[in-house]
Coordinates of C-alpha atoms in Angstrom, one line a residue:
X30 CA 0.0 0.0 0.0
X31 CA 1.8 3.2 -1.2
X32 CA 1.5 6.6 0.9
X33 CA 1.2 10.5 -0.3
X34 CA 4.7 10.2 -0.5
X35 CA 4.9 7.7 -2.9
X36 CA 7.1 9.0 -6.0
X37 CA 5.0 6.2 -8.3
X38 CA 2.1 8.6 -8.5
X39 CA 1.8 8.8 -11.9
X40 CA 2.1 12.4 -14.0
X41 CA -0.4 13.7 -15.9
X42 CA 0.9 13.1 -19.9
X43 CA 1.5 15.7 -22.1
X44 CA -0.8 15.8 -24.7
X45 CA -1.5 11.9 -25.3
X46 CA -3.3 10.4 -28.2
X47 CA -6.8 8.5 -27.6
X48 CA -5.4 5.2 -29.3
X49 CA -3.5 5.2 -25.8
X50 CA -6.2 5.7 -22.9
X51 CA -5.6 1.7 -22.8
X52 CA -1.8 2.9 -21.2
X53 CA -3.5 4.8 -18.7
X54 CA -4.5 3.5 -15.0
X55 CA -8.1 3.4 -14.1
X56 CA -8.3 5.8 -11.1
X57 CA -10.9 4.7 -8.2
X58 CA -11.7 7.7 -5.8
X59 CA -12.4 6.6 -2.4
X60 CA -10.9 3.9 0.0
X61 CA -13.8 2.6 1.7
X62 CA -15.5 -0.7 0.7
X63 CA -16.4 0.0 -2.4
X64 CA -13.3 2.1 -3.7
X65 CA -11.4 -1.1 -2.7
X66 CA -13.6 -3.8 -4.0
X67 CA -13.6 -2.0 -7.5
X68 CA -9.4 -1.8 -7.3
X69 CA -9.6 -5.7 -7.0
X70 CA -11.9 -6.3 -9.5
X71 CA -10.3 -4.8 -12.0
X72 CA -6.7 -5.6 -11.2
X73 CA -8.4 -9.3 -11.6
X74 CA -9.3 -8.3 -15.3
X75 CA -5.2 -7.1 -15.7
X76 CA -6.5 -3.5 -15.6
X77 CA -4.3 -1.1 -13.3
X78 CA -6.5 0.6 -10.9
X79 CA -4.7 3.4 -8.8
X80 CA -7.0 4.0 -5.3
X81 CA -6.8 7.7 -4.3
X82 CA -7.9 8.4 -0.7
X83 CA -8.5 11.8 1.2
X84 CA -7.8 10.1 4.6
X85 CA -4.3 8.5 5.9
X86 CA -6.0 4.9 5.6
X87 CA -8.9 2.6 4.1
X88 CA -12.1 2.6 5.3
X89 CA -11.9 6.5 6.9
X90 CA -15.9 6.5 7.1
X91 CA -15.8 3.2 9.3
X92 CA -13.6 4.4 11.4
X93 CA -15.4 7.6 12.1
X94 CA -19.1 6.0 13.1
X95 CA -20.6 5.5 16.3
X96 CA -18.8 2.2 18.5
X97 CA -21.7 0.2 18.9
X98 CA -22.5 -0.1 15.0
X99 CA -22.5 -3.2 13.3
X100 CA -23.6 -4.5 9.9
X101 CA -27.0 -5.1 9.3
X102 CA -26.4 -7.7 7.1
X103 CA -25.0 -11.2 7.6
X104 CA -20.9 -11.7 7.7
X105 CA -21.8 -14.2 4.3
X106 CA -23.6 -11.5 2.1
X107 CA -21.1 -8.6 2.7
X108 CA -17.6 -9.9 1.6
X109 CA -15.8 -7.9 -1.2
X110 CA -15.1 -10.2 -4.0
X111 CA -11.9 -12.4 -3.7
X112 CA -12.0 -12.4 0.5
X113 CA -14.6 -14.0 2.7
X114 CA -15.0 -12.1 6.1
X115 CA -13.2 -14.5 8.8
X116 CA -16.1 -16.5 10.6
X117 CA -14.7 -15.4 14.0
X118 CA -16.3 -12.0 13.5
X119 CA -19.2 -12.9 14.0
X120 CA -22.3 -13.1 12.1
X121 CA -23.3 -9.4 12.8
X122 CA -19.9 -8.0 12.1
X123 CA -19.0 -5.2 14.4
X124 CA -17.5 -1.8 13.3
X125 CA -13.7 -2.2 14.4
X126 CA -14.2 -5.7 12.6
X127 CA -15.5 -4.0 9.4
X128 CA -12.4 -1.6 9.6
X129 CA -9.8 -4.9 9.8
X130 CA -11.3 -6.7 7.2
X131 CA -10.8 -3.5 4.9
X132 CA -7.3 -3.4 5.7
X133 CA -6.5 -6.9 5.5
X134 CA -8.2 -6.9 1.7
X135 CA -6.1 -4.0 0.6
X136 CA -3.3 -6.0 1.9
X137 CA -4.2 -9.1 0.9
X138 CA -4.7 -8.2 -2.9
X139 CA -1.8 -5.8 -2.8
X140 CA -4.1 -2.9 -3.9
X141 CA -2.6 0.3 -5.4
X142 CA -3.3 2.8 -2.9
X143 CA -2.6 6.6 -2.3
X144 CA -3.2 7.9 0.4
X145 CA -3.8 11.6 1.8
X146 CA -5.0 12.7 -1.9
X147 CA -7.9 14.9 -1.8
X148 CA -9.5 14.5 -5.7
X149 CA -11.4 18.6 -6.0
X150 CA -12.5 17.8 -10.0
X151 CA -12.5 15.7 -12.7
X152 CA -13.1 17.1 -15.8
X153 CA -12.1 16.3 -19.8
X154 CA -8.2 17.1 -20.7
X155 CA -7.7 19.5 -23.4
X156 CA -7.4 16.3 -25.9
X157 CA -10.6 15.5 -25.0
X158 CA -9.3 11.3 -24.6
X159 CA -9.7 9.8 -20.7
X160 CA -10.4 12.2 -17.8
X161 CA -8.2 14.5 -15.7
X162 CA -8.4 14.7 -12.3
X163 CA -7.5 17.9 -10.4
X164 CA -5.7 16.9 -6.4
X165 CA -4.4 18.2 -3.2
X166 CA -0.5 19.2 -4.1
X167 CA -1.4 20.2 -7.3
X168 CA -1.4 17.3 -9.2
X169 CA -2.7 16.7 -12.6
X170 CA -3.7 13.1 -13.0
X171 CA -4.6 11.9 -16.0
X172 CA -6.6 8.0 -16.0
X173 CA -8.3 6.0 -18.8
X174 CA -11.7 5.9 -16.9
X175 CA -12.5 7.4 -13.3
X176 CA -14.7 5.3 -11.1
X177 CA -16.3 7.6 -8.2
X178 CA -16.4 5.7 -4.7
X179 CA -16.6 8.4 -2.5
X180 CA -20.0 7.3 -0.2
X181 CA -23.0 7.6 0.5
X182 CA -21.6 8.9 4.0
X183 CA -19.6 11.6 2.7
X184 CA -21.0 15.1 4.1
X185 CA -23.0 15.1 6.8
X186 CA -26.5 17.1 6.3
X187 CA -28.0 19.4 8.8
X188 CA -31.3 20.9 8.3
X189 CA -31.9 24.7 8.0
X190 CA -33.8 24.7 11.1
X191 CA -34.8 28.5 12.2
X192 CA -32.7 29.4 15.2
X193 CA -30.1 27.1 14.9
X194 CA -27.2 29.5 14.9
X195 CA -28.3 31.1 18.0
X196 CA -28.9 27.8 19.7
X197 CA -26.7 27.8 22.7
X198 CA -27.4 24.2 24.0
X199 CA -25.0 21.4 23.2
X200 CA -26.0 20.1 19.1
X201 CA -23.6 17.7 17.2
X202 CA -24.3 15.4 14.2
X203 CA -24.5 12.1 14.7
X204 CA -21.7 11.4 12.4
X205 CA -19.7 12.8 15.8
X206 CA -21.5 10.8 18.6
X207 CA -19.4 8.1 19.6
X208 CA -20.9 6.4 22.9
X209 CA -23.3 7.1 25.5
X210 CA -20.7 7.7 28.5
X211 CA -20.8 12.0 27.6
X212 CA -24.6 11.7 28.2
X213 CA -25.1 9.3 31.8
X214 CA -27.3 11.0 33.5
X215 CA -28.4 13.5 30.7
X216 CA -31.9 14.7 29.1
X217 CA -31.0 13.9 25.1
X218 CA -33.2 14.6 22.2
X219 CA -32.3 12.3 19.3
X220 CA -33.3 13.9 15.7
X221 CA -34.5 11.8 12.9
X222 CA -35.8 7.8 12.9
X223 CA -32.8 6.0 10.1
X224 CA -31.6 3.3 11.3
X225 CA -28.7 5.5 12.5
X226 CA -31.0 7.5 14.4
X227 CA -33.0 4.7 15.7
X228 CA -29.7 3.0 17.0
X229 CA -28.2 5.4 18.9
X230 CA -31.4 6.5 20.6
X231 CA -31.2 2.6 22.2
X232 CA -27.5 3.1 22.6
X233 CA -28.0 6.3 24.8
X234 CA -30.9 4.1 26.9
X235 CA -28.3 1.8 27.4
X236 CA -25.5 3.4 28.3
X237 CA -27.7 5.3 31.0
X238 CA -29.1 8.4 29.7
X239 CA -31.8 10.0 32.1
X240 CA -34.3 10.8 29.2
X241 CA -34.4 10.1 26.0
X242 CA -36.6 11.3 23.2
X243 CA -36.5 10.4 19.7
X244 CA -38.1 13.1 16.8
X245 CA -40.0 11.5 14.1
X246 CA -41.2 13.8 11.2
X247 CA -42.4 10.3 9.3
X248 CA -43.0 7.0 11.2
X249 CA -41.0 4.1 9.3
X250 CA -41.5 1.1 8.5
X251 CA -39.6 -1.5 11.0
X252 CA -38.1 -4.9 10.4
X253 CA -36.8 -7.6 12.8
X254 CA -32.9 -8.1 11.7
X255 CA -33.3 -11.3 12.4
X256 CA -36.3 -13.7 12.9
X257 CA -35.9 -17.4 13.9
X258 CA -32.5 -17.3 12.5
X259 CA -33.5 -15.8 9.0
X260 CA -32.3 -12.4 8.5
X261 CA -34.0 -9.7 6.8
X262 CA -31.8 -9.1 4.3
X263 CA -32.2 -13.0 3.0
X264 CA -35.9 -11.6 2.1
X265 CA -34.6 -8.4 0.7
X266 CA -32.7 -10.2 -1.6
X267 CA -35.4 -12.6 -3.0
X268 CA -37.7 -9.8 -3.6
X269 CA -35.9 -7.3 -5.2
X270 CA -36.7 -8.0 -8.8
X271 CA -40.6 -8.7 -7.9
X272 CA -43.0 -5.9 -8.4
X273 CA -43.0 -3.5 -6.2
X274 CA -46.8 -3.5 -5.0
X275 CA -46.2 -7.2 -4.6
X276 CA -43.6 -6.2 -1.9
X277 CA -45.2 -3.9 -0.2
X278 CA -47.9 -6.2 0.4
X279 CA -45.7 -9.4 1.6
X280 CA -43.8 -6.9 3.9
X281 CA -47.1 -5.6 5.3
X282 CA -47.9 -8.7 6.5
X283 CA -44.4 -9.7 7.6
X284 CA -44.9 -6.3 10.0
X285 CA -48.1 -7.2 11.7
X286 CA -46.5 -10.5 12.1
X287 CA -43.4 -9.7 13.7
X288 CA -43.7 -6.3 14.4
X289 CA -45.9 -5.3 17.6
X290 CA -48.1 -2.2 17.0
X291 CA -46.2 0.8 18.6
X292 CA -49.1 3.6 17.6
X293 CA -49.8 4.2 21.2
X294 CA -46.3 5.0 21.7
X295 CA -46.0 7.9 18.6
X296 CA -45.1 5.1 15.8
X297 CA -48.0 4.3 13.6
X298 CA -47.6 1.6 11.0
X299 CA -46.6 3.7 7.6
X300 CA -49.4 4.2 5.1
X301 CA -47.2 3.9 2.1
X302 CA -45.3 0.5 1.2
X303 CA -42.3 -0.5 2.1
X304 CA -40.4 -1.4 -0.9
X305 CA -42.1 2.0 -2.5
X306 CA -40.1 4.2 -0.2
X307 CA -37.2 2.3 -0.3
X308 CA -36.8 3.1 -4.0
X309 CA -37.4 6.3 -3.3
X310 CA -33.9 6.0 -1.0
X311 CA -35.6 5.0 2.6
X312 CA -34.8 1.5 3.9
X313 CA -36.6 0.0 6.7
X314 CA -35.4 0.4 10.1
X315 CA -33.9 -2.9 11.2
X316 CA -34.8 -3.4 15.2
X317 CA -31.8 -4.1 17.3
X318 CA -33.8 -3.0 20.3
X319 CA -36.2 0.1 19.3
X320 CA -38.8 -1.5 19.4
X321 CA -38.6 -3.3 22.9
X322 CA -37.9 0.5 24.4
X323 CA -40.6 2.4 23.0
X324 CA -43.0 0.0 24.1
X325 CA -40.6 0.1 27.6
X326 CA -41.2 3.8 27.6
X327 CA -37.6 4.2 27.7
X328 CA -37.5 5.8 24.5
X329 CA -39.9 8.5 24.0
X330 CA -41.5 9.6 20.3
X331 CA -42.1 13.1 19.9
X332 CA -43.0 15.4 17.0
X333 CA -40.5 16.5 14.7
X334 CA -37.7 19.6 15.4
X335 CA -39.7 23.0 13.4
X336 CA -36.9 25.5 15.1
X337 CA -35.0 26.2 17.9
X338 CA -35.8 29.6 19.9
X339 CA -34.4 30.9 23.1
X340 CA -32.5 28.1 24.4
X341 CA -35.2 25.5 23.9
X342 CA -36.3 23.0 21.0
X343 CA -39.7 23.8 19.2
X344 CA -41.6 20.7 17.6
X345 CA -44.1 20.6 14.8
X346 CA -46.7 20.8 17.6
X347 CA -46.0 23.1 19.3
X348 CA -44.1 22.1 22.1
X349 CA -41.1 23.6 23.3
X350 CA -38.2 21.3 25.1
X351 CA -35.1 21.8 26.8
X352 CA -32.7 18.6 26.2
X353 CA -29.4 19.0 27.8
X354 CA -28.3 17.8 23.8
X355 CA -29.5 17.2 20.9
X356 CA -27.8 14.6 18.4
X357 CA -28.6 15.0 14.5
X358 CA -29.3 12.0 12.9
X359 CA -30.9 13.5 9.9
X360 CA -28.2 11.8 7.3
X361 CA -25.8 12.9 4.6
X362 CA -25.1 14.6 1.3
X363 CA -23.5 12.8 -1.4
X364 CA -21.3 15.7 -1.9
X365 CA -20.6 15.2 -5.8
X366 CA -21.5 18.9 -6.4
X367 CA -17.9 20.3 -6.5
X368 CA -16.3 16.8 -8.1
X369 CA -18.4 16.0 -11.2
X370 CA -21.3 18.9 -10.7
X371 CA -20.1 20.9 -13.9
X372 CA -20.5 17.6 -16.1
X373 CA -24.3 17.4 -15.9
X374 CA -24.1 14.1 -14.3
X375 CA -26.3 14.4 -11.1
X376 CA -29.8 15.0 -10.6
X377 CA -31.9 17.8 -8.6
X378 CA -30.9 15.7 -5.5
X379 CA -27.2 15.6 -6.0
X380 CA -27.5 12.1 -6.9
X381 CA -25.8 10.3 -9.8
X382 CA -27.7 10.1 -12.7
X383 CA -26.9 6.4 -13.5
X384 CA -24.7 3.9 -11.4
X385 CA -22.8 0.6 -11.5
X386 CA -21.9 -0.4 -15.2
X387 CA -23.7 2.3 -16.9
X388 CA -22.2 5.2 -17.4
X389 CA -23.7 9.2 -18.4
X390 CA -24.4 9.5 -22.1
X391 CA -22.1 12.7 -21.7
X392 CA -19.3 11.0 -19.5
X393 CA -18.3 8.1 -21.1
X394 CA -15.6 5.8 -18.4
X395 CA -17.2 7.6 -15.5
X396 CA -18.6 5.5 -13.5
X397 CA -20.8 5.7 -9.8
X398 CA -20.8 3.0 -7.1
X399 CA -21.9 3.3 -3.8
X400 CA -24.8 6.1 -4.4
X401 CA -27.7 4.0 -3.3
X402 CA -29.0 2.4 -0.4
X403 CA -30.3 -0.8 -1.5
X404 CA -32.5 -3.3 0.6
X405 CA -30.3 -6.2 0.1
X406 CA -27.3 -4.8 1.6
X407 CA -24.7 -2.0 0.9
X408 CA -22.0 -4.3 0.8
X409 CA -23.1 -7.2 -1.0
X410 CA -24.4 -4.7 -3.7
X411 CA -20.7 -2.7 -3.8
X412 CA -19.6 -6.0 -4.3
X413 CA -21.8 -7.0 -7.5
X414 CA -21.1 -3.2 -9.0
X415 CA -17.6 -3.9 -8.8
X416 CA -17.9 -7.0 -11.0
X417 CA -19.9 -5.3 -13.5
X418 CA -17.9 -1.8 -13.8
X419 CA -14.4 -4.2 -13.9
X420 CA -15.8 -6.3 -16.7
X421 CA -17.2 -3.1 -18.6
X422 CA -13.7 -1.3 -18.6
X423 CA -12.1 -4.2 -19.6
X424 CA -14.1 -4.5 -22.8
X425 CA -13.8 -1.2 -23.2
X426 CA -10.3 -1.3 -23.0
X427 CA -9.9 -4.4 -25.1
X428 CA -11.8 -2.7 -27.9
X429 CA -9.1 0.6 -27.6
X430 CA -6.3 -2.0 -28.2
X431 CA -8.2 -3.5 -31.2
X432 CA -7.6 -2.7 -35.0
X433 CA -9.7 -0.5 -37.0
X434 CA -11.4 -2.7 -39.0
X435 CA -11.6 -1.7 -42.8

């Protein structure tokens, strides 16, 4: 694994031909799971993939999230293609785990890595063949075909609530909570009911937090991880080519099945389906103890946050609230805007237009993995992109190096 300082980094050419993009590395931005599962998979197909990463090491995302997160999906449908995840981690796999496994792959496949490189743009070179990508240092790097990994973690979001500059009470993200033991004894307010939000709400319970109140603008739909031994995600991957309306009926009865009625706590079952607003980017919240501490009364469902005025929280119904804190768990931006934002390649959301294999009819070799949040499983889906993108390049290259025919 090579470093910032590694002298390899390859100059941007002067002025090369197109018959020559074949020559050029593939470049991967990002070192988390899916940055590294693309290097593989195209080193596997003889391409040269170069990994550039922001951070000092793989997997910087992992290492930043909360200490009590663990996959949602099994150890067996989240390995990166070419290593298994080591049975002894378990079969939920925890986050320290997740961040060993990523640096054992990188090491294990001898990945091409550069670290502490910050890609600002990518945009055509003046010859119009490959892309050029603009870096911390000033480099100029110059690849055959630029696959963005960045994240769908990358920038964490922050509704414009009124007030909020003024607020004087502790506020943080939830992308900086870590553990409970700041809040023992405290009053918190938890914003927003993801899975992220949903999780540390029980981990603040736990870890012995007076009062804790969770704000729920839209009541999700909620899903046992695990029932009798079958996960969740084992269902999520069966149904994800059947219709949707199909889905949402099968999962509607799964809930009243498995899933206790929590309206008289604040959480009515969703009107809309649950595969319809997943494809619309929000997965079920998969219980790993919500559930049991709402109906507890240990974990409190209040209205959603409308502003924050003189020191205290105002919700959409009016009431005002003093938490001691108040921890955002109200997601991320993709934060694409700045990279590839000037190339028409993102929709009104800052989403990538297309993903996996397909690339934009305007960016040809540009390619998106990691953009969506799919019900069968970040990983195992990472893990199939890379595949597809890796064999994809490869023909592409392959029909570079080909004659001209006539």
């Amino acid at each position: 694994m090579a470093d910032s300082s590694d002298s390899s980094t390859p100059a941007r050419p002067s002025a090369p031909s197109a018959d020559r993009l074949a020559d050029r590395p593939v470049y991967v931005i990002g070192g988390g799971p899916g940055g590294l599962a693309m290097a593989y998979a195209l080193r596997a197909r003889g391409v040269r993939a170069i990994v550039l990463e922001k951070s000092d090491g793989v997997g910087a995302s992992w290492r930043r999230h909360y200490d009590r997160l663990r996959l949602h999906t099994t150890r067996r449908l989240s390995a990166l293609p070419g290593l298994p995840i080591p049975r002894r981690f378990g079969r939920w796999v925890s986050r320290d785990n997740v961040v060993r496994y990523l640096e054992k792959y990188a090491e294990r496949h001898e990945l091409e890595i550069v670290t502490g490189v910050e890609v600002s743009r990518v945009e055509r070179p003046a010859d119009g063949s490959g892309w050029l990508l603009h870096a911390s240092g000033g480099r100029e790097l110059t690849g055959g075909a630029v696959v963005v990994a960045t994240g769908f973690n990358h920038t964490p979001r922050v509704p414009d609530w009124p007030g909020l500059e003024e607020y004087g009470g502790e506020f943080l993200h939830a992308g900086e909570y870590r553990n409970a033991g700041p809040y023992a004894g405290r009053d918190v307010l938890v914003v927003g009911v993801g899975n992220t939000g949903a999780e540390i709400a029980v981990d603040l319970v736990e870890g012995g937090a007076s009062r804790v109140r969770l704000s729920v603008r839209t009541a999700p739909h909620i899903v046992r991880r695990s029932t009798a031994g079958w996960a969740a995600q084992y269902s999520s991957v069966l149904v994800r080519h059947l219709p949707v309306g199909l889905v949402d009926r099968l999962a509607r009865t799964m809930a009243r099945l498995s899933v206790p009625d929590l309206s008289a706590h604040g959480l009515p079952r969703p009107g809309t389906g649950l595969y319809s607003r997943a494809k619309e980017g929000a997965v079920p919240v998969l219980d790993v103890g919500l559930v049991d501490a709402v109906r507890k009364g240990r974990v409190e469902i209040v209205a959603a946050v409308d502003a924050f005025e003189e020191g205290k929280v105002v919700l959409a119904d009016g009431t005002r609230i003093s938490p001691d804190a108040v921890v955002a768990a109200t997601g991320y931006a993709r934060g694409l805007e700045g990279l590839v934002g000037h190339l028409d390649v993102l929709d009104e959301r800052g989403r990538p237009v297309v993903h996996g294999a397909r690339t934009p009819q305007n960016a040809p070799d540009l390619y998106f993995t990691g953009f969506t949040n799919p019900i069968s499983g970040m990983f195992r889906e990472l893990a199939i992109d890379a595949e597809r993108i890796a064999r994809r390049v490869a023909r592409s290259a392959a029909g570079r190096n080909s004659p001209i025919p006539g």
